Amino acid sequence: MFYRAIGLMSGSSMDGLDIVFAEFTETGGQWSYEIKAAECYSFSDEWAQQLRNAATLGACDYLLLHTAFGKYLGEQVNRFITANKLHHQVQLIASHGHTVFHAPARGMTAQLGDGAAIAAETGINVVSDLRAMDVALGGQGAPIVPVGEKLLFSQFPLLLNIGGIANISIRSAVRYIAFDICPANRVLNLLAARAGKSYDDQGQIAASGEVRPELLTRLNELPYYAQPYPKSLPNQFGTDVVFPMLAAEKTKDALATYVQHIARQVRNAIEPLLSVLPQNCQLLVTGGGAYNSHLVKSISAELQPFGIEVIVPEKRIIEYKEALVMALLGVLRWREQNTVLASVTGARRDSIGGAVWVGQEA
């Protein structure tokens, strides 16, 4: 079977909207893909501010923003289709939306971006609300990319995505495990902003600083890290819990310390599972953090004693793997196949997640 789909991803680092148009082929349960077009459309200052403040809105204003953001997403898809001459080629759009609230322990997760508004704006069928069913089944609703990683990147037993939050997927002979490790770019970018930068290019500022041992110890002792998986983090953990702990340090020292914290938590996530991993295996690193060479080197140094090689792939996979996976999840939902793994999220069972909105005319 052959599918053409668009995937949309708006991550917690809020650097913009990732859009991927990909072709997927399924033969006897084996999947392959080709990215035909990909773009990141930066959010305007107005949209970035609205997304940052969404959690403070009253119910009516939040729902109005939900609809408005859906319309905006549809407009950006139309822009993308026109720019890449994709008219009449896109069969399906899968939108992750922008996570504002995530409280799985209370049975709730909420992403901005009304799927009906996207479908109405584009005239194309849409899959949205990809996390909700898993949360309703008692799961964390996160991470949801492991199904896509399992089908598209099966050659890697370890996959690390460093976005606003760093998360990891671990494929062993026994089962598939994935969970959020720690806040990443969301905190690093907030620190870089103190130096007048939108981000720390290649980790140069962090590399010039000194790691503060006492601060590193306090960060590593945060209760979340002692929790067993499955587990996931809300965006507010980075901004409300972690960032204030760094506020008193010089920017370069805070960055140096936090980079080391991320690297140590990656090691701590993998080390207990070494016995079920193949020897001398590879870790695929994607997301914006893969461009932070100081961070990647720090992670490599932490994993070197285990014989784990860190692999940074080509640019499109670094930047658009998650949007690519969203497109695949939309296709799987359309086929009524599982999109979320209970072994990853802790739900009662695997599930077919996503609401379907029929945008095309009958």
CSV table of C-alpha atoms in Angstrom, one decimal:
chain,number,residue,atom,x,y,z
A,1,MET,CA,0.0,0.0,0.0
A,2,PHE,CA,1.1,3.5,-0.8
A,3,TYR,CA,0.2,6.7,1.1
A,4,ARG,CA,1.0,10.4,0.8
A,5,ALA,CA,0.6,12.3,4.0
A,6,ILE,CA,1.6,15.6,5.7
A,7,GLY,CA,2.7,15.6,9.4
A,8,LEU,CA,2.6,18.7,11.6
A,9,MET,CA,4.6,19.1,14.8
A,10,SER,CA,4.7,22.1,17.1
A,11,GLY,CA,7.1,21.2,19.9
A,12,SER,CA,7.7,22.6,23.4
A,13,SER,CA,10.7,24.6,22.3
A,14,MET,CA,8.3,26.8,20.3
A,15,ASP,CA,10.8,27.4,17.5
A,16,GLY,CA,8.1,27.0,14.9
A,17,LEU,CA,5.8,24.6,13.0
A,18,ASP,CA,7.5,21.6,11.4
A,19,ILE,CA,5.8,20.4,8.2
A,20,VAL,CA,6.7,17.2,6.4
A,21,PHE,CA,5.2,15.7,3.2
A,22,ALA,CA,6.2,12.1,2.9
A,23,GLU,CA,5.4,9.0,0.8
A,24,PHE,CA,5.0,5.8,2.8
A,25,THR,CA,5.0,2.3,1.3
A,26,GLU,CA,3.9,-0.8,3.3
A,27,THR,CA,4.6,-4.3,2.0
A,28,GLY,CA,3.9,-7.3,4.1
A,29,GLY,CA,4.1,-5.3,7.3
A,30,GLN,CA,7.4,-3.6,6.4
A,31,TRP,CA,7.4,0.2,6.0
A,32,SER,CA,9.6,2.5,4.1
A,33,TYR,CA,9.4,6.2,3.5
A,34,GLU,CA,10.7,9.1,1.5
A,35,ILE,CA,10.5,12.7,2.6
A,36,LYS,CA,9.4,14.7,-0.5
A,37,ALA,CA,9.3,18.2,1.1
A,38,ALA,CA,9.9,19.7,4.6
A,39,GLU,CA,9.8,23.2,6.1
A,40,CYS,CA,9.9,24.9,9.4
A,41,TYR,CA,7.7,28.0,9.6
A,42,SER,CA,8.8,30.2,12.5
A,43,PHE,CA,6.0,31.5,14.7
A,44,SER,CA,5.5,35.2,14.7
A,45,ASP,CA,6.2,37.0,18.0
A,46,GLU,CA,2.4,37.3,18.4
A,47,TRP,CA,1.8,33.5,18.0
A,48,ALA,CA,4.7,32.6,20.2
A,49,GLN,CA,3.4,34.8,22.9
A,50,GLN,CA,-0.1,33.4,22.6
A,51,LEU,CA,1.2,29.8,22.8
A,52,ARG,CA,3.3,30.7,25.9
A,53,ASN,CA,0.3,32.3,27.7
A,54,ALA,CA,-2.3,29.7,26.7
A,55,ALA,CA,-2.2,27.9,30.0
A,56,THR,CA,-3.3,31.1,31.8
A,57,LEU,CA,-6.4,31.7,29.7
A,58,GLY,CA,-10.0,31.2,30.9
A,59,ALA,CA,-12.0,28.3,29.3
A,60,CYS,CA,-13.7,30.3,26.6
A,61,ASP,CA,-10.6,32.2,25.5
A,62,TYR,CA,-8.6,28.9,25.5
A,63,LEU,CA,-11.2,27.3,23.2
A,64,LEU,CA,-11.2,30.3,20.9
A,65,LEU,CA,-7.4,30.1,20.7
A,66,HIS,CA,-7.8,26.3,20.0
A,67,THR,CA,-10.0,27.1,17.0
A,68,ALA,CA,-7.8,30.0,15.8
A,69,PHE,CA,-4.6,27.9,16.0
A,70,GLY,CA,-6.3,25.2,14.0
A,71,LYS,CA,-7.2,27.7,11.3
A,72,TYR,CA,-3.6,29.0,11.4
A,73,LEU,CA,-2.3,25.4,11.0
A,74,GLY,CA,-4.6,24.9,8.0
A,75,GLU,CA,-3.3,28.2,6.5
A,76,GLN,CA,0.3,27.1,6.9
A,77,VAL,CA,-0.4,23.7,5.3
A,78,ASN,CA,-2.0,25.6,2.3
A,79,ARG,CA,1.1,27.8,2.1
A,80,PHE,CA,3.3,24.7,2.2
A,81,ILE,CA,1.3,22.9,-0.5
A,82,THR,CA,1.5,25.9,-2.8
A,83,ALA,CA,5.2,26.5,-2.2
A,84,ASN,CA,6.0,22.9,-3.0
A,85,LYS,CA,3.4,22.4,-5.8
A,86,LEU,CA,1.6,19.6,-4.0
A,87,HIS,CA,-1.9,20.3,-5.0
A,88,HIS,CA,-4.1,17.2,-5.3
A,89,GLN,CA,-1.2,15.0,-4.0
A,90,VAL,CA,-1.9,15.1,-0.2
A,91,GLN,CA,-4.2,12.3,1.0
A,92,LEU,CA,-4.1,13.0,4.7
A,93,ILE,CA,-2.8,15.5,7.3
A,94,ALA,CA,-1.8,14.4,10.8
A,95,SER,CA,-1.4,17.2,13.4
A,96,HIS,CA,0.2,16.8,16.8
A,97,GLY,CA,-1.0,20.2,17.9
A,98,HIS,CA,0.7,22.3,20.6
A,99,THR,CA,0.7,20.7,24.1
A,100,VAL,CA,-0.5,23.2,26.7
A,101,PHE,CA,-1.8,20.9,29.5
A,102,HIS,CA,-0.5,17.4,30.2
A,103,ALA,CA,-1.8,15.7,33.4
A,104,PRO,CA,-2.1,12.0,32.6
A,105,ALA,CA,-2.5,11.1,36.3
A,106,ARG,CA,-5.7,13.0,36.2
A,107,GLY,CA,-6.8,11.5,32.8
A,108,MET,CA,-6.2,14.7,30.8
A,109,THR,CA,-3.9,16.0,28.0
A,110,ALA,CA,-4.7,18.9,25.8
A,111,GLN,CA,-3.1,20.1,22.5
A,112,LEU,CA,-4.0,23.4,20.8
A,113,GLY,CA,-5.0,23.2,17.1
A,114,ASP,CA,-8.6,22.2,16.3
A,115,GLY,CA,-8.5,19.4,13.7
A,116,ALA,CA,-11.9,20.4,12.3
A,117,ALA,CA,-10.6,23.9,11.6
A,118,ILE,CA,-7.5,22.4,9.8
A,119,ALA,CA,-9.8,20.1,7.7
A,120,ALA,CA,-12.2,23.0,6.9
A,121,GLU,CA,-9.3,25.3,5.9
A,122,THR,CA,-7.5,22.7,3.7
A,123,GLY,CA,-10.3,20.5,2.4
A,124,ILE,CA,-8.1,17.5,3.3
A,125,ASN,CA,-8.8,14.7,5.8
A,126,VAL,CA,-7.2,15.3,9.1
A,127,VAL,CA,-6.1,13.2,12.1
A,128,SER,CA,-5.6,15.1,15.4
A,129,ASP,CA,-5.7,14.5,19.2
A,130,LEU,CA,-3.2,11.7,18.9
A,131,ARG,CA,-2.6,11.3,22.7
A,132,ALA,CA,-6.1,11.4,24.1
A,133,MET,CA,-7.1,7.7,23.7
A,134,ASP,CA,-4.0,6.5,25.5
A,135,VAL,CA,-4.5,8.9,28.4
A,136,ALA,CA,-8.1,7.7,28.6
A,137,LEU,CA,-6.8,4.1,28.9
A,138,GLY,CA,-4.6,5.1,31.9
A,139,GLY,CA,-1.4,5.8,29.9
A,140,GLN,CA,1.0,8.7,30.0
A,141,GLY,CA,0.0,9.7,26.4
A,142,ALA,CA,3.7,10.1,25.8
A,143,PRO,CA,6.0,9.5,24.1
A,144,ILE,CA,3.9,8.6,21.0
A,145,VAL,CA,6.7,8.5,18.5
A,146,PRO,CA,8.0,5.0,19.4
A,147,VAL,CA,5.5,3.3,17.0
A,148,GLY,CA,6.9,5.3,14.1
A,149,GLU,CA,10.4,4.7,15.3
A,150,LYS,CA,9.8,1.0,15.5
A,151,LEU,CA,8.5,0.9,11.9
A,152,LEU,CA,10.8,3.4,10.2
A,153,PHE,CA,14.1,3.3,12.2
A,154,SER,CA,14.2,-0.3,13.4
A,155,GLN,CA,18.0,-0.5,12.8
A,156,PHE,CA,18.6,1.6,16.0
A,157,PRO,CA,18.0,0.1,19.4
A,158,LEU,CA,18.4,3.5,21.0
A,159,LEU,CA,16.7,6.7,19.8
A,160,LEU,CA,17.1,10.1,21.6
A,161,ASN,CA,15.2,13.1,20.6
A,162,ILE,CA,16.4,16.4,22.1
A,163,GLY,CA,13.7,19.0,21.7
A,164,GLY,CA,12.1,21.2,24.4
A,165,ILE,CA,12.1,17.9,26.4
A,166,ALA,CA,14.6,15.1,25.8
A,167,ASN,CA,13.0,11.7,25.4
A,168,ILE,CA,14.4,8.3,24.6
A,169,SER,CA,13.2,5.1,23.0
A,170,ILE,CA,14.8,1.8,23.8
A,171,ARG,CA,14.1,-1.3,21.8
A,172,SER,CA,15.2,-4.6,23.3
A,173,ALA,CA,14.6,-8.2,22.5
A,174,VAL,CA,12.0,-8.2,25.2
A,175,ARG,CA,9.9,-5.1,24.7
A,176,TYR,CA,9.9,-1.4,23.6
A,177,ILE,CA,10.4,1.2,26.3
A,178,ALA,CA,10.2,5.0,25.9
A,179,PHE,CA,9.9,7.9,28.3
A,180,ASP,CA,10.7,11.6,28.9
A,181,ILE,CA,14.2,12.0,30.3
A,182,CYS,CA,14.4,15.7,31.3
A,183,PRO,CA,13.8,19.2,30.0
A,184,ALA,CA,16.3,20.2,27.4
A,185,ASN,CA,16.1,22.9,24.8
A,186,ARG,CA,13.3,24.7,26.6
A,187,VAL,CA,15.7,25.4,29.5
A,188,LEU,CA,18.8,25.9,27.4
A,189,ASN,CA,17.1,28.4,25.2
A,190,LEU,CA,15.8,30.3,28.3
A,191,LEU,CA,19.3,30.5,29.6
A,192,ALA,CA,20.7,31.6,26.2
A,193,ALA,CA,18.1,34.4,26.1
A,194,ARG,CA,19.8,35.9,29.1
A,195,ALA,CA,22.9,36.4,26.9
A,196,GLY,CA,20.7,38.0,24.1
A,197,LYS,CA,20.7,34.7,22.0
A,198,SER,CA,17.7,32.7,20.9
A,199,TYR,CA,19.8,29.6,21.4
A,200,ASP,CA,23.4,28.6,22.3
A,201,ASP,CA,24.9,28.0,18.9
A,202,GLN,CA,26.7,24.6,19.0
A,203,GLY,CA,26.9,25.0,22.8
A,204,GLN,CA,29.7,27.5,22.6
A,205,ILE,CA,28.5,29.5,25.7
A,206,ALA,CA,28.1,26.3,27.7
A,207,ALA,CA,31.6,25.1,26.6
A,208,SER,CA,33.1,28.3,28.0
A,209,GLY,CA,31.5,27.9,31.4
A,210,GLU,CA,32.2,25.8,34.5
A,211,VAL,CA,30.1,23.0,35.8
A,212,ARG,CA,28.8,23.8,39.3
A,213,PRO,CA,29.0,20.5,41.2
A,214,GLU,CA,26.5,21.4,44.0
A,215,LEU,CA,24.0,22.7,41.5
A,216,LEU,CA,24.4,19.6,39.3
A,217,THR,CA,23.8,17.4,42.3
A,218,ARG,CA,20.6,19.3,43.2
A,219,LEU,CA,19.4,19.0,39.6
A,220,ASN,CA,20.1,15.2,39.5
A,221,GLU,CA,18.3,14.7,42.8
A,222,LEU,CA,14.9,16.1,41.5
A,223,PRO,CA,12.2,13.5,42.4
A,224,TYR,CA,11.1,12.9,38.8
A,225,TYR,CA,14.4,11.1,38.0
A,226,ALA,CA,13.8,8.5,40.6
A,227,GLN,CA,10.3,7.6,39.3
A,228,PRO,CA,10.1,4.4,37.3
A,229,TYR,CA,9.0,4.5,33.7
A,230,PRO,CA,6.5,4.9,32.0
A,231,LYS,CA,6.7,8.6,32.8
A,232,SER,CA,6.3,11.9,31.0
A,233,LEU,CA,6.9,15.6,31.7
A,234,PRO,CA,4.7,18.6,31.2
A,235,ASN,CA,6.4,21.7,29.6
A,236,GLN,CA,6.0,23.6,32.9
A,237,PHE,CA,8.5,21.3,34.6
A,238,GLY,CA,11.3,23.0,32.8
A,239,THR,CA,10.1,26.6,33.2
A,240,ASP,CA,8.6,26.4,36.7
A,241,VAL,CA,10.9,23.9,38.4
A,242,VAL,CA,14.2,23.6,36.7
A,243,PHE,CA,14.9,27.1,35.3
A,244,PRO,CA,14.5,28.9,38.7
A,245,MET,CA,17.2,26.6,40.1
A,246,LEU,CA,19.7,28.0,37.6
A,247,ALA,CA,18.7,31.7,38.0
A,248,ALA,CA,21.5,32.7,40.4
A,249,GLU,CA,24.4,31.3,38.3
A,250,LYS,CA,26.3,33.1,35.6
A,251,THR,CA,24.7,32.3,32.3
A,252,LYS,CA,27.8,30.4,30.9
A,253,ASP,CA,28.1,28.3,34.1
A,254,ALA,CA,24.3,27.6,34.2
A,255,LEU,CA,24.5,26.4,30.6
A,256,ALA,CA,27.6,24.3,31.3
A,257,THR,CA,26.0,22.7,34.3
A,258,TYR,CA,22.7,22.0,32.6
A,259,VAL,CA,24.3,20.5,29.6
A,260,GLN,CA,26.1,18.1,31.9
A,261,HIS,CA,22.8,17.4,33.7
A,262,ILE,CA,21.2,16.4,30.4
A,263,ALA,CA,24.1,14.1,29.5
A,264,ARG,CA,24.1,12.5,32.9
A,265,GLN,CA,20.3,11.9,32.8
A,266,VAL,CA,20.7,10.3,29.3
A,267,ARG,CA,23.3,7.9,30.8
A,268,ASN,CA,21.1,7.2,33.8
A,269,ALA,CA,18.2,6.4,31.5
A,270,ILE,CA,20.2,3.8,29.5
A,271,GLU,CA,22.5,2.3,32.2
A,272,PRO,CA,19.8,0.1,33.9
A,273,LEU,CA,18.9,-1.4,30.6
A,274,LEU,CA,22.3,-2.3,29.3
A,275,SER,CA,21.7,-6.0,29.9
A,276,VAL,CA,18.9,-6.2,27.3
A,277,LEU,CA,20.7,-4.1,24.7
A,278,PRO,CA,23.1,-5.5,22.0
A,279,GLN,CA,26.8,-4.8,22.6
A,280,ASN,CA,28.4,-1.9,20.8
A,281,CYS,CA,25.0,-0.5,19.8
A,282,GLN,CA,24.2,2.9,18.3
A,283,LEU,CA,22.2,5.8,19.7
A,284,LEU,CA,20.4,8.0,17.0
A,285,VAL,CA,20.1,11.6,18.1
A,286,THR,CA,17.6,13.9,16.5
A,287,GLY,CA,15.8,17.2,17.4
A,288,GLY,CA,17.3,20.6,17.6
A,289,GLY,CA,19.7,19.5,20.3
A,290,ALA,CA,21.5,17.4,17.8
A,291,TYR,CA,23.1,20.6,16.5
A,292,ASN,CA,24.5,21.4,19.9
A,293,SER,CA,27.9,19.8,19.4
A,294,HIS,CA,29.0,20.5,23.0
A,295,LEU,CA,25.9,18.6,24.3
A,296,VAL,CA,26.4,15.7,21.8
A,297,LYS,CA,30.0,15.4,22.9
A,298,SER,CA,29.0,15.4,26.6
A,299,ILE,CA,26.4,12.7,25.9
A,300,SER,CA,29.1,10.7,24.0
A,301,ALA,CA,31.5,11.0,26.9
A,302,GLU,CA,28.9,9.7,29.3
A,303,LEU,CA,28.1,6.7,27.1
A,304,GLN,CA,31.6,5.9,26.0
A,305,PRO,CA,32.2,3.4,28.9
A,306,PHE,CA,29.3,1.3,27.6
A,307,GLY,CA,30.5,1.1,24.0
A,308,ILE,CA,27.5,3.1,22.7
A,309,GLU,CA,28.2,5.1,19.6
A,310,VAL,CA,26.3,8.3,19.2
A,311,ILE,CA,25.0,8.9,15.6
A,312,VAL,CA,23.8,12.2,14.3
A,313,PRO,CA,21.9,11.7,11.0
A,314,GLU,CA,21.4,13.9,8.0
A,315,LYS,CA,19.6,17.3,8.4
A,316,ARG,CA,16.1,16.3,7.4
A,317,ILE,CA,16.0,13.5,9.9
A,318,ILE,CA,17.4,15.6,12.7
A,319,GLU,CA,14.9,18.4,12.2
A,320,TYR,CA,11.8,16.5,10.9
A,321,LYS,CA,11.8,13.0,12.4
A,322,GLU,CA,8.9,13.8,14.7
A,323,ALA,CA,6.8,15.5,12.0
A,324,LEU,CA,7.5,12.5,9.8
A,325,VAL,CA,6.3,10.1,12.5
A,326,MET,CA,3.2,12.2,13.0
A,327,ALA,CA,2.4,11.7,9.3
A,328,LEU,CA,2.9,7.9,9.7
A,329,LEU,CA,0.7,7.9,12.8
A,330,GLY,CA,-2.1,9.6,10.8
A,331,VAL,CA,-1.8,6.8,8.2
A,332,LEU,CA,-1.9,4.1,10.8
A,333,ARG,CA,-5.0,5.7,12.3
A,334,TRP,CA,-6.6,5.8,8.9
A,335,ARG,CA,-5.8,2.1,8.5
A,336,GLU,CA,-7.2,1.5,12.1
A,337,GLN,CA,-3.9,0.1,13.3
A,338,ASN,CA,-2.3,0.8,16.7
A,339,THR,CA,-0.6,4.1,17.1
A,340,VAL,CA,0.5,3.9,20.7
A,341,LEU,CA,2.3,1.2,22.6
A,342,ALA,CA,1.1,0.3,26.1
A,343,SER,CA,4.7,-0.9,27.0
A,344,VAL,CA,5.8,2.7,26.5
A,345,THR,CA,3.0,4.6,28.1
A,346,GLY,CA,1.7,2.3,30.8
A,347,ALA,CA,-1.9,2.2,29.4
A,348,ARG,CA,-4.1,-0.9,29.9
A,349,ARG,CA,-3.5,-1.9,26.2
A,350,ASP,CA,-2.1,-0.7,22.9
A,351,SER,CA,-4.5,1.7,21.2
A,352,ILE,CA,-5.6,3.3,18.0
A,353,GLY,CA,-5.3,7.1,18.8
A,354,GLY,CA,-6.6,10.1,16.9
A,355,ALA,CA,-9.8,11.9,15.9
A,356,VAL,CA,-10.6,11.9,12.2
A,357,TRP,CA,-12.0,15.0,10.5
A,358,VAL,CA,-13.2,14.6,6.9
A,359,GLY,CA,-12.2,17.7,5.1
A,360,GLN,CA,-12.9,16.5,1.5
A,361,GLU,CA,-16.4,16.8,0.0
A,362,ALA,CA,-18.4,13.6,-0.3
